[in-house]
Coordinates of C-alpha atoms in Angstrom, one line a residue:
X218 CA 0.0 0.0 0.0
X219 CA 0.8 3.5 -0.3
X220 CA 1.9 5.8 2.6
X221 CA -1.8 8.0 1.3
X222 CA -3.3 4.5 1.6
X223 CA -2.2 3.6 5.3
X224 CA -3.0 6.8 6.6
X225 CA -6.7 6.8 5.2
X226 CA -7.3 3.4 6.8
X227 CA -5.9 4.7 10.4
X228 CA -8.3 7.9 10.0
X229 CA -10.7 5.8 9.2
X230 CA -10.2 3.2 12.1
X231 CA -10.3 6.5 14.3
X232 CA -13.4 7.5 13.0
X233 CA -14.9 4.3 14.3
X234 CA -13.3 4.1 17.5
X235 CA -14.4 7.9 18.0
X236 CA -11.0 9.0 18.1
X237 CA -9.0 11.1 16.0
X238 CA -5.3 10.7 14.3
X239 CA -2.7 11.8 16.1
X240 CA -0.1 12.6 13.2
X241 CA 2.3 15.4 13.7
X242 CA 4.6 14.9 10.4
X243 CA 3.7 17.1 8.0
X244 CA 2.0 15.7 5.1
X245 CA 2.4 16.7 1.2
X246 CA -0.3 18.3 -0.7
X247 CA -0.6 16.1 -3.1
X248 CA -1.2 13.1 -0.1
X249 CA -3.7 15.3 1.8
X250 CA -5.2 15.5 -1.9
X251 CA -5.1 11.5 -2.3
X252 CA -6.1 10.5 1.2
X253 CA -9.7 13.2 0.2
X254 CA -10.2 11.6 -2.8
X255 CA -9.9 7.9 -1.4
X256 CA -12.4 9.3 1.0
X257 CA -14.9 10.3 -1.6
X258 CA -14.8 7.6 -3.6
X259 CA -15.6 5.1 -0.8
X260 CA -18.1 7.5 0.2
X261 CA -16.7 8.1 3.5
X262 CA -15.7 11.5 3.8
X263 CA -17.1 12.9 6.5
X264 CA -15.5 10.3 8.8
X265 CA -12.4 10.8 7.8
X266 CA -12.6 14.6 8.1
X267 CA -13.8 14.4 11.3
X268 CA -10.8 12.2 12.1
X269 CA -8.2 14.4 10.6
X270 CA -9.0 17.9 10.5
X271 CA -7.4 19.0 13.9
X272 CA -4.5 17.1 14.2
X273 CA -1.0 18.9 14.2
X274 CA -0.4 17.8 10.6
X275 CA -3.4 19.4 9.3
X276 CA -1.3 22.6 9.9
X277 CA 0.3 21.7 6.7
X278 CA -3.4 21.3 4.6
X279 CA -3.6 24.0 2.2
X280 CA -6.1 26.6 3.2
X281 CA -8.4 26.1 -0.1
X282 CA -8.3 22.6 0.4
X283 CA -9.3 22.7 4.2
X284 CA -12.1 24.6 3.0
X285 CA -13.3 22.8 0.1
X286 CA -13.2 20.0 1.9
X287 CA -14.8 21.3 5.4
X288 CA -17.5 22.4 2.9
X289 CA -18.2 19.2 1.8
X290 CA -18.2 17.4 4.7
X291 CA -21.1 19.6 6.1
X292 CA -23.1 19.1 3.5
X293 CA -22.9 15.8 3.4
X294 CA -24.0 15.4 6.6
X295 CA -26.8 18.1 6.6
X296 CA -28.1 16.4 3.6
X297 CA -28.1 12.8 5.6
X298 CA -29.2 14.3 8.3
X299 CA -32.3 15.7 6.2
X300 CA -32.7 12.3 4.3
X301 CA -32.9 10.5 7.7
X302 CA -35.5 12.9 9.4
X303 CA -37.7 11.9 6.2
X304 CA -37.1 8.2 6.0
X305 CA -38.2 7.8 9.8
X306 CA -41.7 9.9 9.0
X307 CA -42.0 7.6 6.0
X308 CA -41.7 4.6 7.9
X309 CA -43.8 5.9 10.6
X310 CA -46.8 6.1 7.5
X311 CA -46.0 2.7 6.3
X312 CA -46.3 1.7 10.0
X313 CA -49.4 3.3 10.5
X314 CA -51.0 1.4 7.5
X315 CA -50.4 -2.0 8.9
X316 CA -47.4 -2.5 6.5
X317 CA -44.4 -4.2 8.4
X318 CA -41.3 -2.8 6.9
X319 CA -37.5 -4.2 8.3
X320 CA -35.1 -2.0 7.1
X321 CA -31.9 -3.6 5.9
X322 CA -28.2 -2.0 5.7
X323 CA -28.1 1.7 5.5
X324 CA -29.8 3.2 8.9
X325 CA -29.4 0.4 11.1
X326 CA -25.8 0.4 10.6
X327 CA -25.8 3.6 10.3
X328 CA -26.8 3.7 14.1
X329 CA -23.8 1.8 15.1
X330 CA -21.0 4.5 14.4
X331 CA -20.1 7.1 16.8
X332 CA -21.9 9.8 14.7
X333 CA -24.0 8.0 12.8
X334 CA -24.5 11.1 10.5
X335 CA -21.0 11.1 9.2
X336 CA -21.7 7.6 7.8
X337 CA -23.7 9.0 5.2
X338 CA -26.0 6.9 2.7
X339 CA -27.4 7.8 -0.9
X340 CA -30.6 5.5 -0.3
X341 CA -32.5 3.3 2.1
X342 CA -33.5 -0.7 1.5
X343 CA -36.4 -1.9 3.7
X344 CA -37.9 -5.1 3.3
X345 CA -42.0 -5.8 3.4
X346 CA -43.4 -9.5 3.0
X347 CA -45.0 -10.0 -0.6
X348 CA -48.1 -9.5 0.0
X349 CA -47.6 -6.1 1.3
X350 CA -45.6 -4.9 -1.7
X351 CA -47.6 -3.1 -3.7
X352 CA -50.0 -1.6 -0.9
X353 CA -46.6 -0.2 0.2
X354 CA -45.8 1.5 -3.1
X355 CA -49.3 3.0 -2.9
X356 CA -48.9 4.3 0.6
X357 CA -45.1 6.1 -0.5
X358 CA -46.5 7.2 -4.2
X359 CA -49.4 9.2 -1.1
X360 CA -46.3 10.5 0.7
X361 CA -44.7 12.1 -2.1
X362 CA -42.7 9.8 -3.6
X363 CA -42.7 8.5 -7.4
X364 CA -41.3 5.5 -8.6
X365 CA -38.5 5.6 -10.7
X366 CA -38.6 3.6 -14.1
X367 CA -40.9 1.4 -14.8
X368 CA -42.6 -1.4 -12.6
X369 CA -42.7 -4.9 -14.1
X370 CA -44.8 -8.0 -13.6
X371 CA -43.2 -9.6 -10.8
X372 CA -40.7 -7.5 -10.4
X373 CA -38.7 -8.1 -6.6
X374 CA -38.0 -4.5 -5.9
X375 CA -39.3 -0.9 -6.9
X376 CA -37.1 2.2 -6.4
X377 CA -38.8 5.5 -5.0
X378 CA -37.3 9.0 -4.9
X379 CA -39.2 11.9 -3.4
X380 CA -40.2 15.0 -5.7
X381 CA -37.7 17.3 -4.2
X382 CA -35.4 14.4 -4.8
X383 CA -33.9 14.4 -1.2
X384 CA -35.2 11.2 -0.2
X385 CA -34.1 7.4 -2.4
X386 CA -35.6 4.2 -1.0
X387 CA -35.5 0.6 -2.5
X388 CA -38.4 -1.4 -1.7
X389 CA -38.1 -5.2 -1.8
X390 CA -40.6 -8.0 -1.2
X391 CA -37.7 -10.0 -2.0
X392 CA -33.6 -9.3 -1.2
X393 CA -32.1 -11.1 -4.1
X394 CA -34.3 -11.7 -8.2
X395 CA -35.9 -15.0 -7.5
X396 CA -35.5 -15.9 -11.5
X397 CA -31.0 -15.2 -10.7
X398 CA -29.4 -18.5 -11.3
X399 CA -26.6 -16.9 -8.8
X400 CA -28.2 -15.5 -6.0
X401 CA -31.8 -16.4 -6.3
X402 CA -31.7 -19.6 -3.9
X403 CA -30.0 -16.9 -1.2
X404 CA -33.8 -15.8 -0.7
X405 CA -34.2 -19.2 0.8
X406 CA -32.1 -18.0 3.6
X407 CA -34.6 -15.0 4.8
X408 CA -37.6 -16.8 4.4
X409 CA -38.2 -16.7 7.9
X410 CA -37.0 -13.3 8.6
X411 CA -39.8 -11.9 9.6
X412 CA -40.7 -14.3 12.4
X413 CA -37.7 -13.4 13.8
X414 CA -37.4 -9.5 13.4
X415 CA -35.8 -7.5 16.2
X416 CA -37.0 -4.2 17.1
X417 CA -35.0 -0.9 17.2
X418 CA -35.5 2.8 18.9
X419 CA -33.9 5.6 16.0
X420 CA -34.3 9.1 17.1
X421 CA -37.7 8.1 19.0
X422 CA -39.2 5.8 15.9
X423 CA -39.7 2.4 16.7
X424 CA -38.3 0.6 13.6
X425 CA -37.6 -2.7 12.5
X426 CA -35.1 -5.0 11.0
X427 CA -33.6 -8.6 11.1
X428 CA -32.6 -10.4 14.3
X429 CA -28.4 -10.0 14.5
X430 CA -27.0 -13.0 12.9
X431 CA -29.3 -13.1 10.2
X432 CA -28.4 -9.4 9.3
X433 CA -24.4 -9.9 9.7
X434 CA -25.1 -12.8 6.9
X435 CA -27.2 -10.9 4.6
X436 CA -24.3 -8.1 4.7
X437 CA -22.2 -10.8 3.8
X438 CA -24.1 -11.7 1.0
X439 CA -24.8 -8.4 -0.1
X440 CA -21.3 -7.6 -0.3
X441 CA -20.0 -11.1 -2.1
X442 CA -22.2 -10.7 -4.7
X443 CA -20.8 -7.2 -5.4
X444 CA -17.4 -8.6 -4.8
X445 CA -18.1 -11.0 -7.5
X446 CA -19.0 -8.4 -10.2
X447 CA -17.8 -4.8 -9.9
X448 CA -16.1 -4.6 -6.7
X449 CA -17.1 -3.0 -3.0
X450 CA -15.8 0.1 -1.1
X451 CA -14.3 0.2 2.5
X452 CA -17.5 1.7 3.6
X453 CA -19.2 -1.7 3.5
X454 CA -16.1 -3.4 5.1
X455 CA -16.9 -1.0 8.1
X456 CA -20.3 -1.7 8.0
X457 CA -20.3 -5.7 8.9
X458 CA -17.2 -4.8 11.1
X459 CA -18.7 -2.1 13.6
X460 CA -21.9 -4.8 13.2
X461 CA -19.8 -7.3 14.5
X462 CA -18.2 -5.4 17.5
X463 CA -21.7 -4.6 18.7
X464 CA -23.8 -7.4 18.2
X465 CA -21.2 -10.6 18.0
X466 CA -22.6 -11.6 21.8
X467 CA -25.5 -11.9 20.1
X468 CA -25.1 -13.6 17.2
X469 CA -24.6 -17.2 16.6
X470 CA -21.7 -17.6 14.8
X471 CA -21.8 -21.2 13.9
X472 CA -24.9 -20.8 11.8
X473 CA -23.0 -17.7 10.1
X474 CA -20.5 -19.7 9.4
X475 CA -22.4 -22.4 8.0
X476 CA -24.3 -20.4 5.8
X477 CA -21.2 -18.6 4.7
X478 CA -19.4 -21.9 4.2
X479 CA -22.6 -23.0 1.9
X480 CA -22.3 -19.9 0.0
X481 CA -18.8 -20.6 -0.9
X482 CA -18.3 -17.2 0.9
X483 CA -16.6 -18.5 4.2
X484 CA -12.9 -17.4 2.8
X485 CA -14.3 -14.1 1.8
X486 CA -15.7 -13.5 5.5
X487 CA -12.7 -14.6 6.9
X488 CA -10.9 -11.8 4.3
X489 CA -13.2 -9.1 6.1
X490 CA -12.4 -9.9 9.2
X491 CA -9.1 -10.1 8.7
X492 CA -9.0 -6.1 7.3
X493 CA -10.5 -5.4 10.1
X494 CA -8.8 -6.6 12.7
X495 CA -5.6 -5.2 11.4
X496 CA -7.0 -1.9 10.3
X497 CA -10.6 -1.2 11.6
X498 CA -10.4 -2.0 15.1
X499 CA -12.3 -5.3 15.1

């Protein structure tokens, strides 16, 4: 790895320990420049501002770049901060109409870092059972919110942004395309998921999601698949690692490891944890 690299992963791993760096060496321009840009393109910026911006090396952080990038951290986090306020009034409607909704990903690890607003997310995934799909889509389209595209016959998720186009969520009556010759038999896994949903207090909203060890799998899964074809970001790699520090009492790891070992994804959860142990803080 590069020295830009190291030092990204040790603000990072301060972020999520709710520390912040230490370094007092001077750093380049140019690596200041890098470590920012590895930072946006994992989508992780405002923790690693946070981490960085008042340590004695940031002394040497050109002032346009301090700014630009103080700047952008704030609005990041206003905006998630805005998108989260309207995400828990939406599930509060869907919740009001009888509709059971677990929300997957996004808040509820979201919820685990120190500031969960500096872990910001572009969109929301919650989960209702099948036969509550479409009076679900009825009850957002009331709310404000359109779908985006076109809905098909069948089709295992719909994707809703709000008219002022603050607000993205992906509504699934199924997490993976049952027709996938891939991933389609990884539905199999959740079929029960609802029988054993755990319940959650966010900013005074009573929301819902899937018990511990269950979730920790699907975030596996999630994340193998986009292993498999484009790649993941560090983000994710965070996500199932802060997960793990604050639920692993609670988790039985035996069946995770089963599952993950059916999968043919044991190696690759054994490759996350082994990042984070040696750079997250696992």
């Amino acid at each position: 790895m590069t020295n830009h690299d190291t030092l990204f992963l040790e603000a990072l791993k301060a972020s999520l320990t709710n520390t912040t760096v230490t370094w007092t060496t001077p750093l380049s321009s140019e690596e200041w420049q890098s470590i920012f840009d590895l930072a946006e393109s994992h989508k992780v910026l405002p923790l690693i501002f946070h981490a960085v911006y008042s340590c004695p090396a940031a002394s040497s952080l050109d002032a346009g770049l301090f700014a630009a990038m103080k700047r952008r951290t704030l609005t990041l986090t206003l905006n998630q901060v805005q998108r989260t306020a309207e995400f828990l009034k939406l599930y509060e409607k869907l919740a009001e109409e009888g509709i059971t909704p677990l929300i997957i990903k996004g808040l509820i690890c979201r919820e685990l870092y120190p500031k969960p607003d500096l872990r910001i997310s572009s969109d929301e995934d919650i989960l209702v059972p099948d036969e509550e799909f479409e009076k679900a889509i009825e009850i957002l389209k009331s709310c404000g919110m359109k779908v985006k595209g076109e809905l098909t016959e069948g089709t295992s998720e719909a994707a809703l942004i709000s008219e002022k186009g603050s607000s993205y969520i992906e509504l699934h009556r199924q997490l993976f395309t049952e027709d996938s010759k891939a991933y389609g038999e990884l539905n199999a896994y959740f079929a029960d998921c609802f029988d054993s949903k755990v319940s959650l207090n966010v900013q005074g909203t009573t929301v819902y999601t899937m018990e511990p060890g269950l979730h920790l799998f699907y975030l596996f899964c999630h994340a193998f698949k986009h292993f498999l074809h484009s790649g993941f970001g560090i983000r994710q790699v965070s996500d199932m690692i802060m997960f793990a520090n604050a639920y692993g009492k609670y988790i039985d790891w035996a069946t995770v490891l089963k599952n993950c070992k059916e999968i043919h994804a044991d190696k690759f959860a054994v490759a996350i944890f082994t990042i984070g142990e040696k750079y997250l803080g696992f």
